[in-house]
Tab-separated table of N, CA and C in Angstrom:
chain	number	residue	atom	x	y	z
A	23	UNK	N	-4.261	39.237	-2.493
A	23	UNK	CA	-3.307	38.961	-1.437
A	23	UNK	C	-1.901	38.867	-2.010
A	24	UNK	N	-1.113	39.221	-1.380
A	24	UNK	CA	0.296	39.207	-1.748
A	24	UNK	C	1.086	37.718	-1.835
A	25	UNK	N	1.675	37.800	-2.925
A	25	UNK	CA	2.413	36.599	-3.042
A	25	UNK	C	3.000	35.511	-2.034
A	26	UNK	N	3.176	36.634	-1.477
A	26	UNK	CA	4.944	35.920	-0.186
A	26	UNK	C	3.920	35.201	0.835
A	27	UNK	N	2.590	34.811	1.179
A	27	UNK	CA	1.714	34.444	2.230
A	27	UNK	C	1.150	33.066	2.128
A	28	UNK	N	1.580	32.652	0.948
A	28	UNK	CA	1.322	30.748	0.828
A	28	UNK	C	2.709	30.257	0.807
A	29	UNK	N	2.640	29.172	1.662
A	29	UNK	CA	3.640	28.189	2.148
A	29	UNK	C	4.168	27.804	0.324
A	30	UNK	N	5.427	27.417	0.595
A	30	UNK	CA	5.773	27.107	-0.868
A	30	UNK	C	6.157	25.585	-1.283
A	31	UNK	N	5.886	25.058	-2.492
A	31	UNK	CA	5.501	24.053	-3.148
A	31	UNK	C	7.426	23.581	-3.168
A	32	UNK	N	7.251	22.060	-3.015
A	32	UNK	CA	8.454	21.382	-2.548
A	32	UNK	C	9.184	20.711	-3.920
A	33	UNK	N	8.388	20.859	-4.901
A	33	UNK	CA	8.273	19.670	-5.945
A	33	UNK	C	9.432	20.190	-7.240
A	34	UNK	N	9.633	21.933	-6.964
A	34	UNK	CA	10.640	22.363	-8.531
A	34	UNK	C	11.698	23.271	-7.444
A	35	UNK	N	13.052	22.155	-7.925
A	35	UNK	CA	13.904	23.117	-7.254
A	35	UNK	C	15.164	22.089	-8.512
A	36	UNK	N	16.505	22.513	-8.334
A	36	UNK	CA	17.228	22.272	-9.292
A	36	UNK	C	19.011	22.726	-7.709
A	37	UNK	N	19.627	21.698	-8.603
A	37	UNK	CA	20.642	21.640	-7.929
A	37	UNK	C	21.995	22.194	-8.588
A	38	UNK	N	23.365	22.933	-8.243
A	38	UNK	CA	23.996	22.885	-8.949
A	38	UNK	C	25.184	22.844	-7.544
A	39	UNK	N	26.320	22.391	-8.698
A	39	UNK	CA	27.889	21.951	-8.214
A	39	UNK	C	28.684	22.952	-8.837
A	40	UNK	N	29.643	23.705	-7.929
A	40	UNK	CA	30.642	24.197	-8.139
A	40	UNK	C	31.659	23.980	-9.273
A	41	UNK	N	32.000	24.506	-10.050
A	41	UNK	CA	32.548	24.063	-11.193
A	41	UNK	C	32.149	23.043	-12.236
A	42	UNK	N	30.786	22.514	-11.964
A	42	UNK	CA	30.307	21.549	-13.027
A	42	UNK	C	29.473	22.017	-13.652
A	43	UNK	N	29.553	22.061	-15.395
A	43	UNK	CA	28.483	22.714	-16.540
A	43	UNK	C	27.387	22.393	-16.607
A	44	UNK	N	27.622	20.668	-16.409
A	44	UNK	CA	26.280	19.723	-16.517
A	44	UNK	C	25.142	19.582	-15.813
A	45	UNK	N	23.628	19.412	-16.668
A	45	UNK	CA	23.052	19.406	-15.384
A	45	UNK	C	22.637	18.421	-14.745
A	46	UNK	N	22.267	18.400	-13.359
A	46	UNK	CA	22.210	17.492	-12.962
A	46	UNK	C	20.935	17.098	-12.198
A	47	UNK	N	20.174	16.387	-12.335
A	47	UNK	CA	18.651	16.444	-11.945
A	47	UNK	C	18.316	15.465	-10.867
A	48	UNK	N	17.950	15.960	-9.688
A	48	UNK	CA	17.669	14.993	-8.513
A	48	UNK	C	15.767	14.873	-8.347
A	49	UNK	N	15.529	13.515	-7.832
A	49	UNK	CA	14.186	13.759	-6.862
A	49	UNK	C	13.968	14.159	-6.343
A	50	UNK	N	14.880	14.322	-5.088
A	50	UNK	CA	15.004	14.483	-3.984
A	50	UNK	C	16.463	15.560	-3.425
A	51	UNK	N	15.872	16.436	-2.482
A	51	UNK	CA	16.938	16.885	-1.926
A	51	UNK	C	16.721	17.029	-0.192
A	52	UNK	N	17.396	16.408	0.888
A	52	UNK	CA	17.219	16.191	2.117
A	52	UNK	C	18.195	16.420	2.732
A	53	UNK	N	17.916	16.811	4.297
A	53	UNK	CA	18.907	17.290	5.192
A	53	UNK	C	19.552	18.472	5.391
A	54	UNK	N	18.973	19.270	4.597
A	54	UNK	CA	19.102	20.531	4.997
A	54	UNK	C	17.954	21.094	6.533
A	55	UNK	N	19.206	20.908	7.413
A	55	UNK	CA	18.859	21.418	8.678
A	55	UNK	C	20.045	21.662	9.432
A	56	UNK	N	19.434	22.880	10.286
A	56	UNK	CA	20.670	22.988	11.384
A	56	UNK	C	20.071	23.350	12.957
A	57	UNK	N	20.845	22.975	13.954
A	57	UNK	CA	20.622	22.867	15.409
A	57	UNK	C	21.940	23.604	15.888
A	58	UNK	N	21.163	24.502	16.732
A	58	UNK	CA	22.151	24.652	18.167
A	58	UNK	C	21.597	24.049	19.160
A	59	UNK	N	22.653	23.048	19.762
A	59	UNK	CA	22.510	22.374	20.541
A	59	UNK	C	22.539	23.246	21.819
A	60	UNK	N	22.305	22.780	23.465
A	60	UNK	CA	22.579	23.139	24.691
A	60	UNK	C	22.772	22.393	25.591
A	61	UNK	N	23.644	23.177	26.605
A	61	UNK	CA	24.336	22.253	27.702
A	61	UNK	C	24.000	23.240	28.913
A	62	UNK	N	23.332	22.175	29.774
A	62	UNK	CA	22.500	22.983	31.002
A	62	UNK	C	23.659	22.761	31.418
A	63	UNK	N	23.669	24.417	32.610
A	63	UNK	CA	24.503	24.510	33.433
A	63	UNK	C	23.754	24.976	35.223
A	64	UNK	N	23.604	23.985	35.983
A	64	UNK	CA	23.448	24.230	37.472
A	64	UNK	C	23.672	25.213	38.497
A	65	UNK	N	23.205	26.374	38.846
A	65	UNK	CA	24.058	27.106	39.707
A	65	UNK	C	23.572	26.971	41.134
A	66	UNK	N	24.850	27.097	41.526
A	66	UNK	CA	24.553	26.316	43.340
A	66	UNK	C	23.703	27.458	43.856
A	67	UNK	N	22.542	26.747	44.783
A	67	UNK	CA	21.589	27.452	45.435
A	67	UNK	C	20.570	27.577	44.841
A	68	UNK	N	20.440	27.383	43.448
A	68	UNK	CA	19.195	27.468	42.708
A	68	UNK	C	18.390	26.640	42.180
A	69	UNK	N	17.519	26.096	42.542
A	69	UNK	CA	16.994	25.137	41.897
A	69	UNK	C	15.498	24.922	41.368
A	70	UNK	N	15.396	26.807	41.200
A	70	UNK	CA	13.686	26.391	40.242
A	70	UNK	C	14.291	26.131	38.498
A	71	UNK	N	15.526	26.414	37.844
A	71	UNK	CA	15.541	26.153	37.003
A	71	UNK	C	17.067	25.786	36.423
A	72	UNK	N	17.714	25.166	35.057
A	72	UNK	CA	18.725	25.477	35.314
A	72	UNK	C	19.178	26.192	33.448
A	73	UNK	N	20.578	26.721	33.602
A	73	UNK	CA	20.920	27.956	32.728
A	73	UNK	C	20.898	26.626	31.538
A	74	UNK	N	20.574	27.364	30.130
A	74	UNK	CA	20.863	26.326	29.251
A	74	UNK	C	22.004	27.553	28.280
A	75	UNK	N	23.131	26.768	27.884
A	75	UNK	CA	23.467	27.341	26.935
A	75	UNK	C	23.859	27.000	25.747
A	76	UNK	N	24.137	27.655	24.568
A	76	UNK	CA	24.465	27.294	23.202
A	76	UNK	C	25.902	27.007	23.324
A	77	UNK	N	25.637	25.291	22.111
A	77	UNK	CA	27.045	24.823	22.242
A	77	UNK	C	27.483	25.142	20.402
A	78	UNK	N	28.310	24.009	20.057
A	78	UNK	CA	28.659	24.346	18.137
A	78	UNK	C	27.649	24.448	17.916
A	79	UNK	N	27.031	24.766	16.574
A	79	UNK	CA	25.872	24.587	15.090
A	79	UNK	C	26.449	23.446	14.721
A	80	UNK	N	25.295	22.379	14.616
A	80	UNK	CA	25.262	21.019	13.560
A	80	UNK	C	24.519	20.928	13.086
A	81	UNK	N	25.146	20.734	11.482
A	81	UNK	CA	24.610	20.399	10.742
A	81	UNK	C	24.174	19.317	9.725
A	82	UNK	N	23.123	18.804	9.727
A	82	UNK	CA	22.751	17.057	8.814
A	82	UNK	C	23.730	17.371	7.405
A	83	UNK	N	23.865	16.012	7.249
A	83	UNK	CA	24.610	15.926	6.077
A	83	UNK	C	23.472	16.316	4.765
A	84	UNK	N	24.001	16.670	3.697
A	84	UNK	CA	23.151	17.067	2.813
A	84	UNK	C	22.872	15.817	1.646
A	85	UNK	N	21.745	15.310	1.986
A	85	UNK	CA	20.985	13.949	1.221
A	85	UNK	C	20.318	13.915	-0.433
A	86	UNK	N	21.050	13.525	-1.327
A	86	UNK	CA	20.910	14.105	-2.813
A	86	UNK	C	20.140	12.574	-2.871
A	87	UNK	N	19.241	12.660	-3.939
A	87	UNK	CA	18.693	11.335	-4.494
A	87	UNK	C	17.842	11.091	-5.916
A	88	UNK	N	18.503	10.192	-6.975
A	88	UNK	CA	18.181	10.230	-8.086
A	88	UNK	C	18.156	8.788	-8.563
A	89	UNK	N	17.553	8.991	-10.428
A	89	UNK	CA	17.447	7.743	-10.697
A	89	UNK	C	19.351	7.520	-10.946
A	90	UNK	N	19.663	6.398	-10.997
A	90	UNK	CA	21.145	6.072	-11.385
A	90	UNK	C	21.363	6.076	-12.396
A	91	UNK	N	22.539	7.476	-12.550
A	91	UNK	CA	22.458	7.391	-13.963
A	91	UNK	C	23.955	6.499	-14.595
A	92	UNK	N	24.056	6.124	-16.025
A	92	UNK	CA	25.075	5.441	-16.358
A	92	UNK	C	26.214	6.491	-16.863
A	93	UNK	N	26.150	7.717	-16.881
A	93	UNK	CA	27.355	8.260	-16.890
A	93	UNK	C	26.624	10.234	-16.714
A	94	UNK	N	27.145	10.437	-16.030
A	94	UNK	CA	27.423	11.713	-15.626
A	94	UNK	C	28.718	12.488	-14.997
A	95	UNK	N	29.342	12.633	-15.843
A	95	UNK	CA	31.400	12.467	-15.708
A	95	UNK	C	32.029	13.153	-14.678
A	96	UNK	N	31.333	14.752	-14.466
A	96	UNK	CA	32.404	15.264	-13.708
A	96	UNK	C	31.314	14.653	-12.403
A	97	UNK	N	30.564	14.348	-12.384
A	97	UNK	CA	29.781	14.339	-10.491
A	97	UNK	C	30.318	12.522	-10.374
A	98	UNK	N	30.171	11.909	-11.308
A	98	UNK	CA	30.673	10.633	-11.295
A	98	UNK	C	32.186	10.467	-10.762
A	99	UNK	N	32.971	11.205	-11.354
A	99	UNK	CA	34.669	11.147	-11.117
A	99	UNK	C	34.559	11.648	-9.235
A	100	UNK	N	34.145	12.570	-9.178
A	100	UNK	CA	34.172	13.644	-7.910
A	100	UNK	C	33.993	12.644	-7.071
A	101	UNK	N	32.814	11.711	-7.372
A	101	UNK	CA	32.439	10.970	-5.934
A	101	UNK	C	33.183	10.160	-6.246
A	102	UNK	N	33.781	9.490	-7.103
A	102	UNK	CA	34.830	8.534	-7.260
A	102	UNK	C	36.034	8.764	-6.328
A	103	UNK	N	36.676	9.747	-6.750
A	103	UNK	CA	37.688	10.182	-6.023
A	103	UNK	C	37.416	10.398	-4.632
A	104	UNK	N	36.329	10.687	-4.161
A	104	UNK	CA	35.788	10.536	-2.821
A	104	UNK	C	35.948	9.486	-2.356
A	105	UNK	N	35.099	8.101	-2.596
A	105	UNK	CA	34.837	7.273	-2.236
A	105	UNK	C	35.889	5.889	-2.085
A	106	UNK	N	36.603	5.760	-3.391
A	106	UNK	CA	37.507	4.906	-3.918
A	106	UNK	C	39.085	5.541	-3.441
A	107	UNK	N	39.381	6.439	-3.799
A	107	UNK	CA	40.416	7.299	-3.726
A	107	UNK	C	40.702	7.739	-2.876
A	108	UNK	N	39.805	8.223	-2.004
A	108	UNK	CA	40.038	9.091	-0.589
A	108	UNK	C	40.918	10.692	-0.964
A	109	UNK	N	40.222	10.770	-2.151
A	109	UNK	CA	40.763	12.082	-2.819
A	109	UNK	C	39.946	13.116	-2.528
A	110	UNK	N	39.506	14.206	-1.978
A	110	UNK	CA	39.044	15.161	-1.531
A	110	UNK	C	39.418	16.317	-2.200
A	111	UNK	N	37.615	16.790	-2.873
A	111	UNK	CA	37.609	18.502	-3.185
A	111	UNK	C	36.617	19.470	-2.954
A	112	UNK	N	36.499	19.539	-1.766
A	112	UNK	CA	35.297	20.493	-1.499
A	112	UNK	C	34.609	21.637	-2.660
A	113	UNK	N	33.284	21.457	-2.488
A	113	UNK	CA	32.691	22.385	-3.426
A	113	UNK	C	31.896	22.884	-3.076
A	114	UNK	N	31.225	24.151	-3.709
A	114	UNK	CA	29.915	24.508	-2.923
A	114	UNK	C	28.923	24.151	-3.993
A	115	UNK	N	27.714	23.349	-3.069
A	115	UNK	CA	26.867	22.401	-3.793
A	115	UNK	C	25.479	24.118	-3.462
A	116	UNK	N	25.039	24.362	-4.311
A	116	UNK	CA	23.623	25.038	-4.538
A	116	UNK	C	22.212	24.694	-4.538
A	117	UNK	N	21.130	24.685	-3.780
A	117	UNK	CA	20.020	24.319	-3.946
A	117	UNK	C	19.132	25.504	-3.865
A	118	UNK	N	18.458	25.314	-5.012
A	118	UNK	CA	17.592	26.273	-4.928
A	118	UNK	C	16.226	25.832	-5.318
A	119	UNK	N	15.230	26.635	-4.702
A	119	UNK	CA	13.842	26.511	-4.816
A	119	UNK	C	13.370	27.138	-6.157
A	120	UNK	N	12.576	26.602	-6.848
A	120	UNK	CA	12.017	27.656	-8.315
A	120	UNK	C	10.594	27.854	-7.973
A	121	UNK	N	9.865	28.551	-8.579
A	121	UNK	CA	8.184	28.914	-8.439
A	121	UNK	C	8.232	27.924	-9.968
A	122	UNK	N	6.952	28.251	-10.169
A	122	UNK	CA	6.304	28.303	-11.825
A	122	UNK	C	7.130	28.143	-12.882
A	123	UNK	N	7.684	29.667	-12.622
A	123	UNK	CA	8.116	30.093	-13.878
A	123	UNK	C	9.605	29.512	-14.120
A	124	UNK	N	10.569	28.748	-13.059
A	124	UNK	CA	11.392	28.690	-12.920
A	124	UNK	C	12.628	29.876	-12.100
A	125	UNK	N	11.890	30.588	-11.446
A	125	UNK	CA	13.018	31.683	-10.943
A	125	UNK	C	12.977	30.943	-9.950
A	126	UNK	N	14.266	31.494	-9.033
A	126	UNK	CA	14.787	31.312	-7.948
A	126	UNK	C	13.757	31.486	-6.948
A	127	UNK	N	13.606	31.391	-5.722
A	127	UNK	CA	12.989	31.423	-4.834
A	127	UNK	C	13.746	31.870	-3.455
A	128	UNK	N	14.234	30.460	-3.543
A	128	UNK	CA	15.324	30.576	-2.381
A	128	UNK	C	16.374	29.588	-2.424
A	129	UNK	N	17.485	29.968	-2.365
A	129	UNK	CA	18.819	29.039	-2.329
A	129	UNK	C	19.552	29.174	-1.138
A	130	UNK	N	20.087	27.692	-1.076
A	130	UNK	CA	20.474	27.225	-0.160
A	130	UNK	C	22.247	27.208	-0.855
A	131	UNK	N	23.502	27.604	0.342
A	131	UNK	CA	24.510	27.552	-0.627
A	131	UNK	C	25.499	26.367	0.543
A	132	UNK	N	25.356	25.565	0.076
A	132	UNK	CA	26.491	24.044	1.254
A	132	UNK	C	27.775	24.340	1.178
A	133	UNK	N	28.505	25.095	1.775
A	133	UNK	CA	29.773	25.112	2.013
A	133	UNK	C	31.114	25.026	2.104
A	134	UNK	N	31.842	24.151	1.287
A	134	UNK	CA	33.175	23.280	0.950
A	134	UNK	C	32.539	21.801	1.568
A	135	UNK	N	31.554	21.414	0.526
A	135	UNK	CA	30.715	20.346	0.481
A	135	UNK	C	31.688	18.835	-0.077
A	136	UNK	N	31.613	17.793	0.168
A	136	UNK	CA	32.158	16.315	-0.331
A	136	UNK	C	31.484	15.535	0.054
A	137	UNK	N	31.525	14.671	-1.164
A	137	UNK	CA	30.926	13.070	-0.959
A	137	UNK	C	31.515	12.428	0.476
A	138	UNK	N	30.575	11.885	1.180
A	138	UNK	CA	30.891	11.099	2.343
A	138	UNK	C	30.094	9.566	2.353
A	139	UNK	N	28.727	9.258	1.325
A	139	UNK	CA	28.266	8.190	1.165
A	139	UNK	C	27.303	8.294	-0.295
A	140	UNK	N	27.974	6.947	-0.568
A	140	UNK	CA	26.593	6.514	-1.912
A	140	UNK	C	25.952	5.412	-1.401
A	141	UNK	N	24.580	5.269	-1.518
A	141	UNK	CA	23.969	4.296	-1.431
A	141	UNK	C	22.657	4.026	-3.045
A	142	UNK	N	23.343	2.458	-3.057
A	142	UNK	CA	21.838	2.193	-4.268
A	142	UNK	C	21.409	1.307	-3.587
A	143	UNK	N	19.988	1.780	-4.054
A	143	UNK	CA	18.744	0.736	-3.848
A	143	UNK	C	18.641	-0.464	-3.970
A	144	UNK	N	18.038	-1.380	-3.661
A	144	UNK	CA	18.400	-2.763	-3.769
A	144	UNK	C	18.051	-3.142	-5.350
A	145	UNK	N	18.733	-4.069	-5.737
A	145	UNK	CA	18.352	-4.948	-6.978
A	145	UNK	C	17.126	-5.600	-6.682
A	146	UNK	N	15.898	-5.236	-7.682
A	146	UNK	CA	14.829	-6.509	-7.505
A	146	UNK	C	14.174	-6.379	-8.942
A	147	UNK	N	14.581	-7.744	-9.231
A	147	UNK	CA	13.664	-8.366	-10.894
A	147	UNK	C	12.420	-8.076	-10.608
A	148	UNK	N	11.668	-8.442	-9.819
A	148	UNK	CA	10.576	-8.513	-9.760
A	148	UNK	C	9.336	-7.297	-9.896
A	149	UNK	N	10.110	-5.951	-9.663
A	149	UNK	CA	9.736	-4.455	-9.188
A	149	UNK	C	9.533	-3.740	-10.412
A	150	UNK	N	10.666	-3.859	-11.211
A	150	UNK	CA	10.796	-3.112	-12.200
A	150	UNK	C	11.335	-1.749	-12.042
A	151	UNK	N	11.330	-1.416	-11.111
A	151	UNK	CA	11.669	0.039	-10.014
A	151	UNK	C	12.799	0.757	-11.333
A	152	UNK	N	13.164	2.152	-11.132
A	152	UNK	CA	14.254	2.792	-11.395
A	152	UNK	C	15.103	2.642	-10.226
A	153	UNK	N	16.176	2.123	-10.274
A	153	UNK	CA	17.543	2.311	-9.431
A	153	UNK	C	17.637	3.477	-8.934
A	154	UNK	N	17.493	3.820	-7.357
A	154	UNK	CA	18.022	5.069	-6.688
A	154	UNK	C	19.312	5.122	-6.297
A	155	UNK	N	19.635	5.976	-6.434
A	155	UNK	CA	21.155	6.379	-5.984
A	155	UNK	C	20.957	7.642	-4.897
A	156	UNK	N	21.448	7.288	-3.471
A	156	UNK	CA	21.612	8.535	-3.021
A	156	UNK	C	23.145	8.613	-2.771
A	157	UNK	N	23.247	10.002	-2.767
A	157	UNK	CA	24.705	10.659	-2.256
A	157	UNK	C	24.299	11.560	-1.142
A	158	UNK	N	25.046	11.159	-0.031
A	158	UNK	CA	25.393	12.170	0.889
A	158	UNK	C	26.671	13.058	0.654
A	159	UNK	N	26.546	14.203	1.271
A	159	UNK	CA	27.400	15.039	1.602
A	159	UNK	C	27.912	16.010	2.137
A	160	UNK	N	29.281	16.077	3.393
A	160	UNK	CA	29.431	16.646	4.704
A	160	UNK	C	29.817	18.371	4.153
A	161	UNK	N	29.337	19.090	5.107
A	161	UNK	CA	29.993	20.147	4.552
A	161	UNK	C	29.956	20.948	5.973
A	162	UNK	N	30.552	21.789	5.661
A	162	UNK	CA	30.827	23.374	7.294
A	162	UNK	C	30.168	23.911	7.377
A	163	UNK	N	28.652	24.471	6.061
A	163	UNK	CA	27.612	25.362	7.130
A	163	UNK	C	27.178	25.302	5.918
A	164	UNK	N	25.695	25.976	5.591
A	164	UNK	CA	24.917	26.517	4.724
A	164	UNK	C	24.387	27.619	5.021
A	165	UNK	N	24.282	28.371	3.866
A	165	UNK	CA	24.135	29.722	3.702
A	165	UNK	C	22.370	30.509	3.065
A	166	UNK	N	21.466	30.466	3.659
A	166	UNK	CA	19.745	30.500	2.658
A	166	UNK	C	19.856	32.044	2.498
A	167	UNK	N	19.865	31.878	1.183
A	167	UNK	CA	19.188	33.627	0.885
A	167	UNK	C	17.754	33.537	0.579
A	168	UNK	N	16.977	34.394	0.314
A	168	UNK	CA	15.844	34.669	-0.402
A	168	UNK	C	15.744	35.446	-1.328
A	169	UNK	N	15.158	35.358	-2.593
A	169	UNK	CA	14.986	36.222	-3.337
A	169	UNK	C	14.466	37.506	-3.557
């Protein structure tokens, strides 16, 4: 049977940032989705159904999530300047899917992407847990190719 006919495995994909060398390794990558919304419209005299039509494309913010790390400079500064600064630099953030072997699969390309939220996990002595860090981030559209 041909390759392309099993659903594909969620677990090896790798992220990259626009102008940053370093790499950068997440758990998690979430919110990649998009909706066209609709706005029914009524027409007088008719009433077995009514017109629906397409309004903007929205899109979820794009949900990054890792252990916290204690220094990773240029993604560290970026959201800094985001967050603290209110300094803004859109980038295009890359996600891509790998098989096995590590090739591409399918990438996802986020748009003139920026930090809009960090959240860490709670402190607990008791857990022992790794510290999560997520970053959100807003962007104008995404782009999926396939390989």
């Amino acid at each position: 049977m041909p390759d392309n006919i099993y659903p594909l495995a969620a677990f090896y994909f790798k992220v990259k940032v626009e102008g940053f060398d370093e790499e950068i390794g997440f758990q998690e990558a979430g919110g990649i989705s998009v909706e066209i919304p609709t706005e029914q419209v009524k027409e007088g005299g008719l009433n077995e159904y009514v017109h629906k039509l397409p309004k903007e494309i929205k899109y979820n913010n794009l949900v990054l999530k890792r252990g916290l790390m204690k220094a990773s400079p240029l993604m560290t500064d970026w959201i800094i300047k985001a967050v603290e600064e209110f300094t803004f630099s859109p980038k295009m953030i890359e996600v891509s899917l790998l098989d096995n072997n590590g090739d591409v699969l399918i990438n996802w390309d986020f748009q003139n992407a920026y930090p809009v939220a960090v959240k860490i996990a709670d402190l607990n002595a008791q857990d022992g847990k790794i510290v999560i860090e997520t970053l959100e981030f807003a962007y104008n559209y995404f782009k999926r190719k396939s390989l």
